[in-house]
Coordinates of C-alpha atoms in Angstrom, one line a residue:
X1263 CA 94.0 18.3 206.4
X1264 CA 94.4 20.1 209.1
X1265 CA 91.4 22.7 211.2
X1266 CA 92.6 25.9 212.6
X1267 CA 92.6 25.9 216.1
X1268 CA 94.8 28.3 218.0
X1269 CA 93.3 28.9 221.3
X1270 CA 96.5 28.9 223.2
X1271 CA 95.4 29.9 226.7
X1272 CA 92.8 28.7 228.7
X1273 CA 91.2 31.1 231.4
X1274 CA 91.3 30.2 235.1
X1275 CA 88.7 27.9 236.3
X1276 CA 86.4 30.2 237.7
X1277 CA 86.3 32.4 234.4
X1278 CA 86.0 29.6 232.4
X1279 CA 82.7 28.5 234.5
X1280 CA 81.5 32.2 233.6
X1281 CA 82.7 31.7 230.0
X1282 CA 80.7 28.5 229.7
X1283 CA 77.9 30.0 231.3
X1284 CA 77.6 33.0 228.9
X1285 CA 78.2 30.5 226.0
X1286 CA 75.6 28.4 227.4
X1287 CA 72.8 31.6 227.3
X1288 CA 74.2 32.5 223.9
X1289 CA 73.6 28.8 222.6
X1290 CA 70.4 28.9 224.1
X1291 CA 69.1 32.3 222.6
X1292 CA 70.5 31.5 219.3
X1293 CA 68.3 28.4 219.2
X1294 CA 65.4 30.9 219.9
X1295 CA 66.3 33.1 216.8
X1296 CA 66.4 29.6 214.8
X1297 CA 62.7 28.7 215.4
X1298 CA 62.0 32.2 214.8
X1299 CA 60.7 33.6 211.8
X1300 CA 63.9 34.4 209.7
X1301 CA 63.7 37.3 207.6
X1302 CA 66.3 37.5 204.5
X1303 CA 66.1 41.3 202.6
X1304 CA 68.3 42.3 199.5
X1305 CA 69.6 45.7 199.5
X1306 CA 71.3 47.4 196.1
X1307 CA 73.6 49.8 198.4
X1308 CA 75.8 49.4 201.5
X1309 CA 75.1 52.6 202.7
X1310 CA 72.4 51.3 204.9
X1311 CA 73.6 48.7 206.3
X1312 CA 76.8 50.4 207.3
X1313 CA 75.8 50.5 211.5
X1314 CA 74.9 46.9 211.2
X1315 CA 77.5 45.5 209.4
X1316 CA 80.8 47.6 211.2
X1317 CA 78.8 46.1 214.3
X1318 CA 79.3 42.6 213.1
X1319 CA 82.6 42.9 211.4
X1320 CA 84.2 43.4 215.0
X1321 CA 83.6 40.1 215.8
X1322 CA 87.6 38.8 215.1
X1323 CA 86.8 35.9 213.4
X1324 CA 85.3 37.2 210.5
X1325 CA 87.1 38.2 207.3
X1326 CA 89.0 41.2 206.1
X1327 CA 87.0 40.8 202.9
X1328 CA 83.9 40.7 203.9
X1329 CA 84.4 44.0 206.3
X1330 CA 82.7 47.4 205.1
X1331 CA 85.3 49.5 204.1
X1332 CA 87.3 46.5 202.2
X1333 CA 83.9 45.9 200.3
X1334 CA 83.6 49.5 199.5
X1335 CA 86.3 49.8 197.6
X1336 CA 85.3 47.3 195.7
X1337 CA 82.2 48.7 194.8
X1338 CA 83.5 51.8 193.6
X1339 CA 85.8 50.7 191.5
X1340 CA 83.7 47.7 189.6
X1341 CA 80.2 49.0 190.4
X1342 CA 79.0 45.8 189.8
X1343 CA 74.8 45.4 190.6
X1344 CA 74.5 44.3 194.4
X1345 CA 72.4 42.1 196.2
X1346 CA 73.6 42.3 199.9
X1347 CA 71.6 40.2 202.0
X1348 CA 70.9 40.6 205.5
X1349 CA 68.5 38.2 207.6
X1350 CA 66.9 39.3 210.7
X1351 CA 65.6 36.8 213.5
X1352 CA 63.3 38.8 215.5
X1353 CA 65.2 42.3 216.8
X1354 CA 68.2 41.2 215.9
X1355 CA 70.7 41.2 212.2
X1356 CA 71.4 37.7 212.4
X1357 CA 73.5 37.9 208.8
X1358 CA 75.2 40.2 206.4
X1359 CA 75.9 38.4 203.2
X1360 CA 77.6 40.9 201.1
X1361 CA 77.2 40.1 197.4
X1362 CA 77.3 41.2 193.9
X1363 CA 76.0 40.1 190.7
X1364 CA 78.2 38.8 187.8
X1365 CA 77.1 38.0 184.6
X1366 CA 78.8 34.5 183.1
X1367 CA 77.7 32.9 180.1
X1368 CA 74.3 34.8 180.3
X1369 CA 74.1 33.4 184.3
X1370 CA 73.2 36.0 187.1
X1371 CA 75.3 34.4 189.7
X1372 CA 75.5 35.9 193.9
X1373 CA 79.0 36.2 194.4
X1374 CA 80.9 37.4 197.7
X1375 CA 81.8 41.4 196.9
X1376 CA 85.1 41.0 195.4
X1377 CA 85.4 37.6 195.4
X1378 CA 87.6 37.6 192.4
X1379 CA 90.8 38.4 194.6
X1380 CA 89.9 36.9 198.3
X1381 CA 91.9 33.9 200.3
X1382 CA 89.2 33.8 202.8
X1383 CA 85.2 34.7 202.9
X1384 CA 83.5 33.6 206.3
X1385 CA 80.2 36.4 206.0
X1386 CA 79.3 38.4 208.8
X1387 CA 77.1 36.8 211.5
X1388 CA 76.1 37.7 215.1
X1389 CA 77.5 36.2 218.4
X1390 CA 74.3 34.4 218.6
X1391 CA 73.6 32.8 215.4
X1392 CA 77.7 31.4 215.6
X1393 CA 77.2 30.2 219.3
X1394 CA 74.0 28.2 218.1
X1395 CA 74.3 27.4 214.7
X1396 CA 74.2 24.2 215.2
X1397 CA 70.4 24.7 216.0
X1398 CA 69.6 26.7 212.6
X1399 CA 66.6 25.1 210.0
X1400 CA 69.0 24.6 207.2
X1401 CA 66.4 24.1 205.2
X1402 CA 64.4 27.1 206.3
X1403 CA 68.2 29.3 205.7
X1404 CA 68.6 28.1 202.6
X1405 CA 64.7 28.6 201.5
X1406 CA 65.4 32.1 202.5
X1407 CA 68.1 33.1 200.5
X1408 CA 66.9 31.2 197.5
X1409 CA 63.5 33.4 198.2
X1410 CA 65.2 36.5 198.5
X1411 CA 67.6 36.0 195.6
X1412 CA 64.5 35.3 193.3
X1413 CA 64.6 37.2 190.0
X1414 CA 67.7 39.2 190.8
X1415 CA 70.4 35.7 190.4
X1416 CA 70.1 32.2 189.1
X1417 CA 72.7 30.7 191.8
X1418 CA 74.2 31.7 195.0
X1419 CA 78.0 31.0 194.8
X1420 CA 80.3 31.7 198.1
X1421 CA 83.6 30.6 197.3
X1422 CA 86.6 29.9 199.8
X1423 CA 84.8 29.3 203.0
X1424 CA 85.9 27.0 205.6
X1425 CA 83.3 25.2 207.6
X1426 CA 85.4 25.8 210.7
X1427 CA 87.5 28.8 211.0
X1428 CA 89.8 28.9 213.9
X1429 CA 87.8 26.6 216.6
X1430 CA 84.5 28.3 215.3
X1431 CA 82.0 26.5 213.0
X1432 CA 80.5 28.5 210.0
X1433 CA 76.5 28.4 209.7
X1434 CA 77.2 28.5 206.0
X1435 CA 78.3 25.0 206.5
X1436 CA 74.4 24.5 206.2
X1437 CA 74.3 25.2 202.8
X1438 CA 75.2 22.4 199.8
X1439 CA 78.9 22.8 199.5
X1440 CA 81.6 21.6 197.5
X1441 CA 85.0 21.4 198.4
X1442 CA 87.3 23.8 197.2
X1443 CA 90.2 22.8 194.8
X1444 CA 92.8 25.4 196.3
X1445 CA 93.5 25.5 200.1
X1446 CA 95.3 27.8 202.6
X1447 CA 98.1 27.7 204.7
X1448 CA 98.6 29.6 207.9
X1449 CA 101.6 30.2 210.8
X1450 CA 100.5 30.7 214.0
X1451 CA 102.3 33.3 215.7
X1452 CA 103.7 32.9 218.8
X1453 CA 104.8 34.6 221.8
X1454 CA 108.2 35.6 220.4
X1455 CA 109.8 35.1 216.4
X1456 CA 112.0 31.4 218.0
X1457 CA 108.9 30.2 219.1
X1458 CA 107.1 30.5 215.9
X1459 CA 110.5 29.0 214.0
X1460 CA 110.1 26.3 216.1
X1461 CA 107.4 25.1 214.5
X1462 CA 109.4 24.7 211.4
X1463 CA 112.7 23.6 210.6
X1464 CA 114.6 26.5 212.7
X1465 CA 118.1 25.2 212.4
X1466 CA 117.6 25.0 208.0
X1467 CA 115.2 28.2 208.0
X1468 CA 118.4 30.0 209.9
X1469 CA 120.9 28.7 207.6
X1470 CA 118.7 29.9 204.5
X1471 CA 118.3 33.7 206.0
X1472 CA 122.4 33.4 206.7
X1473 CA 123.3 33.1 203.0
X1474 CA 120.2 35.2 201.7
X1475 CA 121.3 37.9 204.1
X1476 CA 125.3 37.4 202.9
X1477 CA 124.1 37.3 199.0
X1478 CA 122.5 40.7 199.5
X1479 CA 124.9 42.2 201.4
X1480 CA 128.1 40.8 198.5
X1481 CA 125.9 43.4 195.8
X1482 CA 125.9 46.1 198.5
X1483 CA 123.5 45.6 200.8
X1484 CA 119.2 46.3 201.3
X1485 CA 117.0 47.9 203.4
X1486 CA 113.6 46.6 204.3
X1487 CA 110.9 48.8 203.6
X1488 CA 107.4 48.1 205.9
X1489 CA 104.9 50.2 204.8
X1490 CA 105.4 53.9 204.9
X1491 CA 104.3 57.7 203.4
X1492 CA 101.1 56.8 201.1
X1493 CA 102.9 58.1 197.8
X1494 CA 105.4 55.6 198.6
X1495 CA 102.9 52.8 199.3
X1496 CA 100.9 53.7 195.8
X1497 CA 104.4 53.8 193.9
X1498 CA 105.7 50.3 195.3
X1499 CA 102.2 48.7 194.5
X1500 CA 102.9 50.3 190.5
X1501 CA 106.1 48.6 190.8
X1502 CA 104.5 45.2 191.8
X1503 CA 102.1 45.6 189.2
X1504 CA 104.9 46.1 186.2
X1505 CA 107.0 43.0 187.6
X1506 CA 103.7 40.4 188.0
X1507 CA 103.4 41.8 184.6
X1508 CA 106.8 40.5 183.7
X1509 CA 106.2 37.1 185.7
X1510 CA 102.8 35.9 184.0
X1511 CA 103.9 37.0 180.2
X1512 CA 107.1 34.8 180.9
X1513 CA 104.8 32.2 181.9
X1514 CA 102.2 32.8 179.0
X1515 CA 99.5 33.2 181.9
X1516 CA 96.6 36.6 181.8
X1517 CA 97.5 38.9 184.0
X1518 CA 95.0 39.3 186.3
X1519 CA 96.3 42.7 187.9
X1520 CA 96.1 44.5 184.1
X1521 CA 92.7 45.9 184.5
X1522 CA 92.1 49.4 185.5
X1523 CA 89.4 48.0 187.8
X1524 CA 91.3 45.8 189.4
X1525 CA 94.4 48.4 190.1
X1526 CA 92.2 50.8 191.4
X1527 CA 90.4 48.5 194.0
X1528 CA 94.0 47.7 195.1
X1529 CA 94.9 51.5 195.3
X1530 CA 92.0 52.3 197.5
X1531 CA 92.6 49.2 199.7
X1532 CA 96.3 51.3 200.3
X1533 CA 94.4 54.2 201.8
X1534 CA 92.2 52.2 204.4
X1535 CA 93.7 52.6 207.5
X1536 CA 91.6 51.7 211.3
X1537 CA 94.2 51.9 214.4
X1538 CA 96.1 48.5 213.8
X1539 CA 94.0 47.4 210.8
X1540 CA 95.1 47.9 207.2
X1541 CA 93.3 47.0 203.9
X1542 CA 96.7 47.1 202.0
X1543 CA 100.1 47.0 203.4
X1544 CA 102.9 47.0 200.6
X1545 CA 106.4 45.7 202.1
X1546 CA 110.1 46.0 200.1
X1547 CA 113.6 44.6 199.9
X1548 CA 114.9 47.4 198.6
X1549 CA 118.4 47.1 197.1
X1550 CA 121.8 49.8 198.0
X1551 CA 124.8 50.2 196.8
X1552 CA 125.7 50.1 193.4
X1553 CA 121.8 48.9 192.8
X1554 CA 120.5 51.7 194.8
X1555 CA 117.1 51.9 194.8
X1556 CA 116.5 48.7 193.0
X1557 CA 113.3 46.8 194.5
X1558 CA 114.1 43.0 194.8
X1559 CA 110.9 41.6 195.8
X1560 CA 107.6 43.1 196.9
X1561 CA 104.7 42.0 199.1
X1562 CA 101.2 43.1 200.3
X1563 CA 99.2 42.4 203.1
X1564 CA 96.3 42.9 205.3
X1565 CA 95.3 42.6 208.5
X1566 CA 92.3 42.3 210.7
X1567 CA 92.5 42.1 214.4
X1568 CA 95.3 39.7 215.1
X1569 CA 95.2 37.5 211.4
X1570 CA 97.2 39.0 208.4
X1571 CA 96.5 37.8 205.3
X1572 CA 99.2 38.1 202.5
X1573 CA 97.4 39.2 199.5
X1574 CA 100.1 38.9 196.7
X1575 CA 103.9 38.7 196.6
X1576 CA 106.5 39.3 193.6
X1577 CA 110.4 39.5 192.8
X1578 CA 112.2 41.1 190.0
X1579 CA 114.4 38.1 188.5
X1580 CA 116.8 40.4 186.9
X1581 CA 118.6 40.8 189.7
X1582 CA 119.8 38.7 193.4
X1583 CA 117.3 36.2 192.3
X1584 CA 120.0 34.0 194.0
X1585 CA 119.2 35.3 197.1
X1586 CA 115.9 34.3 197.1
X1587 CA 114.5 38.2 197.7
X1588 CA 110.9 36.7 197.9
X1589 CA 111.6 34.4 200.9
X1590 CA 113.6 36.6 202.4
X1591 CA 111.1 39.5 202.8
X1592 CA 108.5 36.7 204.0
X1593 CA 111.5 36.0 206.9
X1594 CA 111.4 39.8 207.6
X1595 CA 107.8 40.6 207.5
X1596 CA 107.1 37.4 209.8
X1597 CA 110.1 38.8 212.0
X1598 CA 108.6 42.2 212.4
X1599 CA 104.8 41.0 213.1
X1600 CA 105.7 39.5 216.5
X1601 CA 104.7 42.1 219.5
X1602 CA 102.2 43.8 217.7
X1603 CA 98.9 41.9 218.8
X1604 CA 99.0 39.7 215.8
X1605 CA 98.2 35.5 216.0
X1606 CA 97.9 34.2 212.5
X1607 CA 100.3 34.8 209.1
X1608 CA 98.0 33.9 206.4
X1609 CA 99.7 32.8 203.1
X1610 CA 96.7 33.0 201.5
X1611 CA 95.0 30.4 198.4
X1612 CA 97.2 27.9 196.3
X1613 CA 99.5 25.4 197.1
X1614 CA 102.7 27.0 196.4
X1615 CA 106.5 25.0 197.5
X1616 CA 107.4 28.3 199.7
X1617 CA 103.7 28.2 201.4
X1618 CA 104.3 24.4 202.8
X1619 CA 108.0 25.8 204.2
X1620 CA 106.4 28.8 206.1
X1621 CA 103.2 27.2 207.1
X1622 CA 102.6 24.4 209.5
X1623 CA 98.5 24.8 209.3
X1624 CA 96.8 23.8 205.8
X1625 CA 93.1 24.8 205.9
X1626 CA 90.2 23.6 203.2
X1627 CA 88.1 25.6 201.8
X1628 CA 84.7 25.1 200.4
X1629 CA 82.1 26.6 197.6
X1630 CA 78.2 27.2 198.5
X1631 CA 76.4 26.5 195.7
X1632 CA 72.8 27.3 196.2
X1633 CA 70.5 27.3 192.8
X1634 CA 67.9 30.0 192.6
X1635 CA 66.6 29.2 189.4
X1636 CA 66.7 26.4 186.5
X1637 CA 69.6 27.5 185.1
X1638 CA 71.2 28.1 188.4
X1639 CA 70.3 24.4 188.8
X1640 CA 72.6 23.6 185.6
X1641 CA 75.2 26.4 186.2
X1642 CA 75.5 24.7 189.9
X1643 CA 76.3 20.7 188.6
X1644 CA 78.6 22.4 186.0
X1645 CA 80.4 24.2 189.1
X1646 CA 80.6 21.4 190.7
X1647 CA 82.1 19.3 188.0
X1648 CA 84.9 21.7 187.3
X1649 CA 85.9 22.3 190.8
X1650 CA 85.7 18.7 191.6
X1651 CA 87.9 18.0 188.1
X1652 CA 90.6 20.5 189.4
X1653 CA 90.6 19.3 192.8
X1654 CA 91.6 15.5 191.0
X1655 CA 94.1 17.5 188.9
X1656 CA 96.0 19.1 191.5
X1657 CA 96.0 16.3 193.9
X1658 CA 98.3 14.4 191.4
X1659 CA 101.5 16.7 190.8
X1660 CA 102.0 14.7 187.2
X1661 CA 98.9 15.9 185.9
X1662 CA 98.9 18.9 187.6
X1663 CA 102.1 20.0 185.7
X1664 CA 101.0 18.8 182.3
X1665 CA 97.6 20.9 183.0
X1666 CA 100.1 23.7 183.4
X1667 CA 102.2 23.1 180.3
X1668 CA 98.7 22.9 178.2
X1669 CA 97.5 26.6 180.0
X1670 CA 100.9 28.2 179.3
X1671 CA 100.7 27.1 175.9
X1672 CA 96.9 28.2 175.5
X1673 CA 98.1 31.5 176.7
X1674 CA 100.9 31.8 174.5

């Protein structure tokens, strides 16, 4: 598998000396907050931690889903009992783990806020505890969350992390993981849209968009629609709701999008807006001519300093499914990303035949699985059987298909 790492330009020499020197002061005072006394507190409420935790979120590097506002509206739409953890070395908030507590099977377990629908969960931690975590007591970190956790969760359970994000090694690496069955794929975006085709196969990706584009245009042509007037944003993310609807009963799959919780979280995301940042981005292929009005395929995303995440994508089958509406919008979204200060397209979780086209990067993700209690203990090896059982599963396609056939039928 391959590791993130996209630092395309190196600084002159004489900045670099100052870079490495700064580094070398961070590294050095982050080994000073490890020996330090490390201090983990729970809180039940974001409100405050709010200074702290938009402090750290501005770090790039660190997740969409783990910022403050994408948190929030998770909380106010599942208002689900929190435990948000934040550990202080000295002065300083080293951490901000923000989690909630989920009831399954009669197990309390720590989850990431809103973990249910995230591609990527890194936590929030300062410049100093990432430049020297190499130097952190693991066993004193994990002794501290397991300590802090105590009485309010039976297990600690971060899912989707990877150890090293973008160059950058995270300190929950630490912790006892287990490798993630699902993994991510990512396109690097580059100075201009031909560089970042390059990395693919340009001359067959330019062929496809040639007959998509003539397919569309033979049943009267489209119009791409990138975001947009709010009512519009809330009405197309209705519309995706109502064909992903369509798409799992066909499949006899539970539609994970039908809860009123769920829709509303996705709602509010729609409404957070912070200069070039967005929690929910809804994008169209909207259909003219005789089909006027007609919405082929539908996407949202997200983005984060310069790394958009695509959250979910659909297409309504009814209609130009010969066209291929889905990959299509990908080609126009992708297009339209270059020259806005943006480095990374983010396909998200799942190993999907579309993903591996687009995506040149394929990053592995990891669980933390830290017991609190005994039957945390038992809850853990249980996680770890599954996830290790699906990981077998989906690395043979045979079996993986079958598995398939067996959940459709289950559904059904």
């Amino acid at each position: 598998m391959q590791t993130q790492k996209l630092d395309a330009h190196q600084p002159p020499l004489d900045e670099a000396a100052k870079a490495d020197t700064s580094i070398a002061s961070l590294h050095s005072l982050g080994a000073k907050l490890a020996v330090a006394e490390l201090d983990v507190t729970v809180f039940d409420t974001m409100a405050p931690l709010e200074k702290d935790w938009r402090a750290l979120e501005r770090n790039n590097l660190t997740s969409l889903h783990q910022a403050y506002d994408w948190c929030h509206s998770w909380v106010s739409a599942y208002r689900r009992p929190l435990a948000i953890l934040r550990g202080v070395c000295g002065l300083e908030t080293a951490f901000i783990l923000p989690v909630e507590i989920e009831r399954v099977h009669g197990v309390r377990i720590a989850k990431f806020i809103g973990a249910d629908h995230s591609n990527i969960n890194t936590g929030l931690f300062s410049e100093h505890v990432l430049h020297g975590s190499g130097d952190l007591d693991a066993h004193r970190f994990a002794k501290s969350l397991r300590h802090a956790l105590r009485g309010k969760a039976d297990m600690l359970l971060l899912q989707n992390v990877p150890l090293e994000w973008r160059g950058r090694r995270n300190p929950l690496g630490l912790l006892p993981v287990v490798q993630n069955q699902n993994h991510a794929y990512q396109l690097p975006l580059l100075e201009d849209f031909e560089a970042t085709l390059k990395q693919l196969n340009a001359k067959s990706r330019r062929k496809k968009f040639r007959v998509q584009s003539k397919r569309l245009e033979a049943i009267g042509g489209f119009d791409y629609v990138a975001g947009g007037m709010a009512d519009e944003q809330h009405a197309f993310l209705e519309q995706f709701f109502a064909q992903k609807a369509e798409r799992f009963k066909a499949l006899g799959l539970l539609d994970v999008f039908a809860d009123a919780d769920t829709r509303a979280f996705l709602h509010g995301l729609i409404d957070i807006r912070n200069g070039d940042d967005f929690g929910l981005q809804m994008h169209a292929i909207r259909l003219k001519g005789e089909n006027e009005g007609h919405i082929a395929a539908l996407s949202g995303i997200s983005r984060k300093g310069d790394h958009v995440v695509c959250q979910f994508s659909s297409i309504d089958e009814s209609l130009a499914a010969d066209a291929s509406p889905g990959e299509f919008l990908f080609w126009q979204m992708i297009s339209g990303l270059h020259g806005k200060g943006t480095a990374l397209f983010d396909f998200g979780l799942g190993d999907q035949v579309y993903k591996r086209s687009w995506a040149p990067i394929e990053t592995d993700h990891h669980d933390v699985i830290l017991p609190v209690s005994a039957i945390g203990r038992i809850a853990g090896i249980a996680h770890r059987m599954i996830t290790r059982s699906k990981a077998y599963i989906k690395a043979r396609p045979d079996l993986y298909k079958f598995a398939q056939r067996i959940r459709a039928k289950i559904g059904a």
